[in-house]
Amino acid sequence: MAEIIQKDGTWTFDGDAVRIVPGSDKRVSLLRKSLGEVVVPLRALAGITFEPGRKSGRLRLRLRDGADPLTRVAGGKLDDGSDPYRLTVENDRAGVAEYFVDEVRNSLLLEEVDTGPSERYLLPGPALPITMGAGDGTATFDGEEIRLEWNWKTEESKSSRGTTTLSLGDVEGVEWRPSAGMENGFLRFRVGRGNTPAPKYDPHAVELYGFRKDPLMALVAAAVVARLPHPNAEAAPALLAKRPEPADAVPAPAAATAPVPVPVPVPAQASGDDHDALLRRLRELGELHQAGILTAEEFTTAKQAVLKRL
């Protein structure tokens, strides 16, 4: 097991999942504290990196496209302090961070995790019911209905309509945008395909002014998105249908058509057929390295992990 404890939080990896617990330091963002503990299964990961810095480094988890509703909603627009998949690491713990990275990468290689797009959410999203207030309103979602209640900052033409209540089945999409420069952000629930007014006047949108609580609305958005049809699942059949099969296609040998090696059980001590399987695994790693799929560092790390079991 690998573990790293910092002021921002604690990350633990047991071979199957990365467990992220937010820190109690007053500088930890409201989003991380509100989201609470997050368990990221290995199959949801696309990679991990450690970026050393002058005063501190940064540990980053990269999730598969479509695996996490919060990552999908945020679209890379969460600031570093609010992103739960980034951890600030003090320089005296850089060695621990590098070890953590090696452990996760080894497991991704040995378990042959598919790091491509996911056709379903592998993380559940924020817990329900959820209520967050920011900007000109408060959003509540209980799994079936969304309620938008307005405050004194709401434009009169919007607040005069009273509380907006939406059934989950009526929602076609969700958008969250943080404020940027002089432009306000928003949380919007798309209903129908008519003209969409500006968030300030839209009864299906909460306008955000760039204050500390704005990222909390991304949690509401993620909770709703997690219960809507997955966009990758809808796109997959169409993509397959567009992929023509050559008329004279001839099946290639197994060794030439396997960009991803066949899973190989690796016991603590191998002999006989198991020993041969490990040797095949080494050859496969060498082929992936030569093909440019694995970097020299990743190849060396994976090779050492296999050699230890021979």
Short mmCIF file of C-alpha atoms in Angstrom, two decimals:
data_model
loop_
_atom_site.label_atom_id
_atom_site.label_comp_id
_atom_site.label_asym_id
_atom_site.label_seq_id
_atom_site.Cartn_x
_atom_site.Cartn_y
_atom_site.Cartn_z
CA MET A 1 0.00 0.00 0.00
CA ALA A 2 1.20 3.54 -0.77
CA GLU A 3 0.12 6.61 1.19
CA ILE A 4 0.99 10.30 1.18
CA ILE A 5 -0.29 12.74 3.83
CA GLN A 6 -0.23 16.49 3.20
CA LYS A 7 -2.06 19.58 4.45
CA ASP A 8 -4.32 19.48 1.37
CA GLY A 9 -5.34 15.91 2.09
CA THR A 10 -4.35 12.25 2.19
CA TRP A 11 -4.06 9.92 -0.79
CA THR A 12 -3.94 6.15 -0.29
CA PHE A 13 -3.50 3.45 -2.93
CA ASP A 14 -4.17 -0.22 -2.12
CA GLY A 15 -3.72 -1.68 -5.61
CA ASP A 16 -7.41 -1.42 -6.50
CA ALA A 17 -8.28 2.23 -5.92
CA VAL A 18 -6.93 5.63 -4.94
CA ARG A 19 -8.71 6.92 -1.84
CA ILE A 20 -8.70 10.72 -1.52
CA VAL A 21 -9.54 12.34 1.83
CA PRO A 22 -9.56 16.17 1.95
CA GLY A 23 -7.38 17.85 4.57
CA SER A 24 -8.70 19.86 7.50
CA ASP A 25 -6.45 22.85 6.85
CA LYS A 26 -8.38 26.13 6.59
CA ARG A 27 -6.92 26.70 3.12
CA VAL A 28 -8.59 23.57 1.71
CA SER A 29 -11.33 24.62 -0.73
CA LEU A 30 -15.05 24.47 0.02
CA LEU A 31 -15.56 22.15 -2.94
CA ARG A 32 -13.13 19.55 -1.60
CA LYS A 33 -14.59 19.73 1.90
CA SER A 34 -18.17 19.49 0.58
CA LEU A 35 -17.35 16.61 -1.77
CA GLY A 36 -15.70 14.66 1.04
CA GLU A 37 -13.89 11.36 0.54
CA VAL A 38 -13.53 10.17 -3.05
CA VAL A 39 -12.62 6.62 -4.07
CA VAL A 40 -11.21 6.40 -7.60
CA PRO A 41 -11.13 2.78 -8.88
CA LEU A 42 -8.04 1.77 -10.83
CA ARG A 43 -10.15 1.16 -13.95
CA ALA A 44 -11.17 4.85 -13.93
CA LEU A 45 -7.57 6.10 -14.21
CA ALA A 46 -5.79 7.12 -17.38
CA GLY A 47 -2.54 8.13 -15.67
CA ILE A 48 -0.77 9.87 -12.80
CA THR A 49 2.08 12.39 -12.66
CA PHE A 50 4.21 14.20 -10.11
CA GLU A 51 5.42 17.67 -11.02
CA PRO A 52 8.25 18.92 -8.76
CA GLY A 53 8.47 22.65 -8.10
CA ARG A 54 10.71 25.19 -6.40
CA LYS A 55 8.67 25.43 -3.18
CA SER A 56 6.35 22.46 -3.57
CA GLY A 57 5.35 19.83 -6.09
CA ARG A 58 2.03 18.67 -7.43
CA LEU A 59 0.56 15.19 -7.66
CA ARG A 60 -2.08 14.81 -10.37
CA LEU A 61 -4.51 12.04 -11.23
CA ARG A 62 -5.69 11.91 -14.84
CA LEU A 63 -9.07 10.19 -15.16
CA ARG A 64 -10.42 8.49 -18.25
CA ASP A 65 -12.68 10.60 -20.41
CA GLY A 66 -16.25 10.01 -19.26
CA ALA A 67 -15.32 8.14 -16.06
CA ASP A 68 -16.16 10.93 -13.61
CA PRO A 69 -19.22 13.24 -13.79
CA LEU A 70 -17.45 16.07 -11.94
CA THR A 71 -14.48 16.05 -14.31
CA ARG A 72 -16.83 16.03 -17.28
CA VAL A 73 -18.89 18.97 -15.99
CA ALA A 74 -15.84 21.02 -14.99
CA GLY A 75 -14.14 20.53 -18.36
CA GLY A 76 -10.75 21.48 -16.92
CA LYS A 77 -12.07 24.80 -15.59
CA LEU A 78 -11.73 24.06 -11.87
CA ASP A 79 -8.87 25.97 -10.28
CA ASP A 80 -6.04 23.92 -8.77
CA GLY A 81 -7.27 24.54 -5.23
CA SER A 82 -10.74 23.13 -5.99
CA ASP A 83 -9.69 20.19 -8.16
CA PRO A 84 -9.93 17.06 -5.93
CA TYR A 85 -7.53 15.15 -8.22
CA ARG A 86 -4.55 17.42 -7.51
CA LEU A 87 -2.49 17.38 -4.34
CA THR A 88 0.14 19.93 -3.30
CA VAL A 89 3.23 18.07 -2.04
CA GLU A 90 5.91 19.62 0.16
CA ASN A 91 9.41 19.17 -1.24
CA ASP A 92 10.54 16.98 1.66
CA ARG A 93 7.84 14.44 0.63
CA ALA A 94 8.76 14.40 -3.07
CA GLY A 95 10.28 10.91 -2.73
CA VAL A 96 7.01 9.59 -1.28
CA ALA A 97 5.08 11.18 -4.15
CA GLU A 98 7.37 9.54 -6.73
CA TYR A 99 6.92 6.16 -5.03
CA PHE A 100 3.14 6.69 -5.07
CA VAL A 101 3.27 7.40 -8.81
CA ASP A 102 5.37 4.26 -9.46
CA GLU A 103 2.91 2.06 -7.54
CA VAL A 104 -0.11 3.35 -9.47
CA ARG A 105 1.66 3.13 -12.84
CA ASN A 106 2.83 -0.42 -12.14
CA SER A 107 -0.74 -1.48 -11.37
CA LEU A 108 -2.09 0.21 -14.50
CA LEU A 109 0.47 -1.67 -16.60
CA LEU A 110 0.19 -5.05 -14.92
CA GLU A 111 -3.62 -4.97 -14.77
CA GLU A 112 -3.67 -3.71 -18.38
CA VAL A 113 -6.26 -1.07 -17.60
CA ASP A 114 -8.01 0.42 -20.62
CA THR A 115 -7.17 4.13 -20.37
CA GLY A 116 -9.39 5.18 -23.29
CA PRO A 117 -12.84 6.82 -23.05
CA SER A 118 -15.36 5.17 -20.73
CA GLU A 119 -18.90 4.44 -21.87
CA ARG A 120 -20.27 4.78 -18.33
CA TYR A 121 -19.49 6.71 -15.19
CA LEU A 122 -17.12 4.77 -12.94
CA LEU A 123 -17.48 7.24 -10.06
CA PRO A 124 -20.92 7.91 -8.54
CA GLY A 125 -20.69 11.70 -8.28
CA PRO A 126 -21.62 13.80 -5.21
CA ALA A 127 -23.92 12.27 -2.59
CA LEU A 128 -27.63 13.10 -2.58
CA PRO A 129 -29.61 15.06 -1.63
CA ILE A 130 -27.44 18.07 -2.40
CA THR A 131 -28.14 21.78 -1.83
CA MET A 132 -25.71 24.57 -2.74
CA GLY A 133 -26.14 28.33 -2.80
CA ALA A 134 -24.07 30.82 -4.78
CA GLY A 135 -24.60 33.79 -7.06
CA ASP A 136 -28.26 34.69 -7.50
CA GLY A 137 -29.79 31.42 -6.30
CA THR A 138 -29.77 28.11 -4.45
CA ALA A 139 -29.90 24.78 -6.30
CA THR A 140 -31.24 21.57 -4.76
CA PHE A 141 -31.29 18.09 -6.31
CA ASP A 142 -32.76 14.98 -4.66
CA GLY A 143 -32.25 12.50 -7.51
CA GLU A 144 -35.61 13.19 -9.15
CA GLU A 145 -36.23 16.94 -9.06
CA ILE A 146 -34.12 20.09 -9.34
CA ARG A 147 -35.24 23.19 -7.45
CA LEU A 148 -33.84 26.66 -8.15
CA GLU A 149 -34.71 29.26 -5.51
CA TRP A 150 -33.82 32.94 -5.94
CA ASN A 151 -32.40 35.56 -3.62
CA TRP A 152 -32.28 39.36 -3.42
CA LYS A 153 -29.57 39.53 -6.10
CA THR A 154 -31.77 37.86 -8.75
CA GLU A 155 -33.02 39.89 -11.71
CA GLU A 156 -36.67 40.75 -11.08
CA SER A 157 -37.90 39.30 -14.38
CA LYS A 158 -36.51 35.92 -13.27
CA SER A 159 -37.39 35.99 -9.56
CA SER A 160 -40.97 37.11 -10.27
CA ARG A 161 -41.68 33.66 -11.73
CA GLY A 162 -41.02 32.09 -8.36
CA THR A 163 -39.08 28.88 -7.64
CA THR A 164 -38.16 26.84 -10.71
CA THR A 165 -38.80 23.09 -10.41
CA LEU A 166 -37.51 20.69 -13.06
CA SER A 167 -37.99 16.96 -13.37
CA LEU A 168 -34.80 15.04 -14.14
CA GLY A 169 -36.51 13.59 -17.20
CA ASP A 170 -36.98 17.09 -18.65
CA VAL A 171 -33.28 17.97 -18.47
CA GLU A 172 -31.34 17.44 -21.70
CA GLY A 173 -27.99 18.72 -20.48
CA VAL A 174 -26.12 20.63 -17.77
CA GLU A 175 -23.53 23.39 -18.12
CA TRP A 176 -21.29 24.90 -15.46
CA ARG A 177 -18.92 27.79 -16.15
CA PRO A 178 -16.86 29.75 -13.61
CA SER A 179 -16.54 33.51 -13.87
CA ALA A 180 -13.71 34.68 -16.12
CA GLY A 181 -12.54 38.29 -16.12
CA MET A 182 -15.54 40.58 -16.46
CA GLU A 183 -17.82 37.73 -17.58
CA ASN A 184 -20.02 36.08 -14.97
CA GLY A 185 -20.28 32.31 -14.69
CA PHE A 186 -23.39 30.16 -14.48
CA LEU A 187 -24.99 26.80 -13.75
CA ARG A 188 -27.57 26.05 -16.44
CA PHE A 189 -30.00 23.19 -16.99
CA ARG A 190 -30.87 22.86 -20.66
CA VAL A 191 -34.54 22.14 -21.31
CA GLY A 192 -35.78 22.00 -24.91
CA ARG A 193 -34.02 23.50 -27.90
CA GLY A 194 -35.44 27.02 -28.05
CA ASN A 195 -33.47 30.23 -27.70
CA THR A 196 -31.54 30.35 -24.44
CA PRO A 197 -31.56 33.71 -22.63
CA ALA A 198 -28.53 35.03 -20.76
CA PRO A 199 -28.09 33.39 -17.32
CA LYS A 200 -29.16 36.64 -15.67
CA TYR A 201 -32.66 36.22 -17.15
CA ASP A 202 -32.81 32.44 -17.58
CA PRO A 203 -35.16 30.75 -15.04
CA HIS A 204 -33.22 27.51 -15.60
CA ALA A 205 -29.85 29.03 -14.71
CA VAL A 206 -28.06 30.35 -11.63
CA GLU A 207 -25.78 33.29 -12.42
CA LEU A 208 -22.38 33.26 -10.66
CA TYR A 209 -20.42 36.38 -9.80
CA GLY A 210 -16.94 35.00 -9.15
CA PHE A 211 -17.18 34.54 -5.39
CA ARG A 212 -15.74 31.80 -3.17
CA LYS A 213 -18.80 29.53 -3.30
CA ASP A 214 -19.08 29.42 -7.10
CA PRO A 215 -17.28 26.04 -7.50
CA LEU A 216 -19.93 24.42 -5.25
CA MET A 217 -22.41 24.69 -8.11
CA ALA A 218 -20.19 22.31 -10.08
CA LEU A 219 -21.09 19.66 -7.49
CA VAL A 220 -24.81 20.11 -8.19
CA ALA A 221 -24.10 19.91 -11.91
CA ALA A 222 -22.09 16.69 -11.42
CA ALA A 223 -24.82 15.10 -9.29
CA VAL A 224 -27.37 15.68 -12.07
CA VAL A 225 -25.04 14.65 -14.92
CA ALA A 226 -24.27 11.37 -13.13
CA ARG A 227 -27.94 10.43 -13.52
CA LEU A 228 -28.39 11.47 -17.14
CA PRO A 229 -27.62 9.17 -20.12
CA HIS A 230 -23.87 8.88 -20.66
CA PRO A 231 -22.81 10.76 -23.84
CA ASN A 232 -20.07 8.25 -24.72
CA ALA A 233 -22.54 5.36 -24.58
CA GLU A 234 -24.78 7.18 -27.05
CA ALA A 235 -21.89 7.95 -29.40
CA ALA A 236 -20.29 4.48 -29.39
CA PRO A 237 -22.79 2.71 -31.76
CA ALA A 238 -22.58 5.57 -34.27
CA LEU A 239 -18.80 5.51 -34.26
CA LEU A 240 -18.75 1.76 -34.83
CA ALA A 241 -21.24 2.07 -37.67
CA LYS A 242 -19.00 4.60 -39.44
CA ARG A 243 -15.97 2.34 -39.29
CA PRO A 244 -15.88 0.43 -42.66
CA GLU A 245 -14.43 -3.03 -42.86
CA PRO A 246 -12.02 -3.58 -45.82
CA ALA A 247 -13.44 -6.02 -48.36
CA ASP A 248 -10.20 -7.96 -48.58
CA ALA A 249 -9.38 -7.83 -44.89
CA VAL A 250 -7.45 -10.87 -43.75
CA PRO A 251 -7.15 -11.65 -40.03
CA ALA A 252 -3.59 -10.93 -38.91
CA PRO A 253 -1.65 -13.20 -36.57
CA ALA A 254 -2.51 -12.76 -32.91
CA ALA A 255 0.90 -11.30 -32.07
CA ALA A 256 0.47 -8.55 -34.69
CA THR A 257 -3.11 -7.60 -33.76
CA ALA A 258 -2.69 -7.27 -30.04
CA PRO A 259 -1.71 -3.69 -29.17
CA VAL A 260 -2.91 -4.48 -25.66
CA PRO A 261 -1.30 -7.65 -24.23
CA VAL A 262 -3.49 -10.53 -23.10
CA PRO A 263 -3.90 -10.45 -19.28
CA VAL A 264 -1.45 -12.80 -17.59
CA PRO A 265 -1.94 -14.04 -14.02
CA VAL A 266 1.22 -13.32 -12.03
CA PRO A 267 1.67 -15.43 -8.88
CA ALA A 268 4.15 -14.57 -6.13
CA GLN A 269 6.48 -17.33 -7.37
CA ALA A 270 6.24 -18.62 -10.91
CA SER A 271 7.43 -21.83 -12.48
CA GLY A 272 6.66 -24.04 -15.52
CA ASP A 273 3.85 -22.59 -17.60
CA ASP A 274 3.62 -19.54 -15.31
CA HIS A 275 7.31 -18.85 -15.91
CA ASP A 276 6.70 -18.94 -19.67
CA ALA A 277 3.75 -16.55 -19.26
CA LEU A 278 5.95 -14.04 -17.48
CA LEU A 279 8.55 -14.27 -20.23
CA ARG A 280 5.83 -13.61 -22.79
CA ARG A 281 4.76 -10.60 -20.72
CA LEU A 282 8.31 -9.26 -20.86
CA ARG A 283 8.38 -9.65 -24.64
CA GLU A 284 5.03 -7.86 -24.92
CA LEU A 285 6.32 -4.97 -22.83
CA GLY A 286 9.38 -4.76 -25.09
CA GLU A 287 7.14 -4.60 -28.17
CA LEU A 288 5.02 -1.83 -26.61
CA HIS A 289 8.20 0.11 -25.82
CA GLN A 290 9.56 -0.31 -29.36
CA ALA A 291 6.21 0.80 -30.79
CA GLY A 292 6.38 4.00 -28.74
CA ILE A 293 3.32 3.17 -26.63
CA LEU A 294 5.40 2.96 -23.44
CA THR A 295 8.04 5.51 -22.52
CA ALA A 296 11.50 4.29 -21.47
CA GLU A 297 10.65 5.07 -17.84
CA GLU A 298 7.31 3.21 -17.96
CA PHE A 299 8.94 0.23 -19.70
CA THR A 300 11.73 0.01 -17.09
CA THR A 301 9.26 0.26 -14.20
CA ALA A 302 6.96 -2.42 -15.62
CA LYS A 303 9.87 -4.72 -16.52
CA GLN A 304 11.28 -4.53 -13.00
CA ALA A 305 7.88 -5.35 -11.51
CA VAL A 306 7.65 -8.51 -13.67
CA LEU A 307 11.24 -9.56 -13.03
CA LYS A 308 10.66 -9.45 -9.28
CA ARG A 309 8.02 -12.16 -9.69
CA LEU A 310 10.14 -14.52 -11.75
#
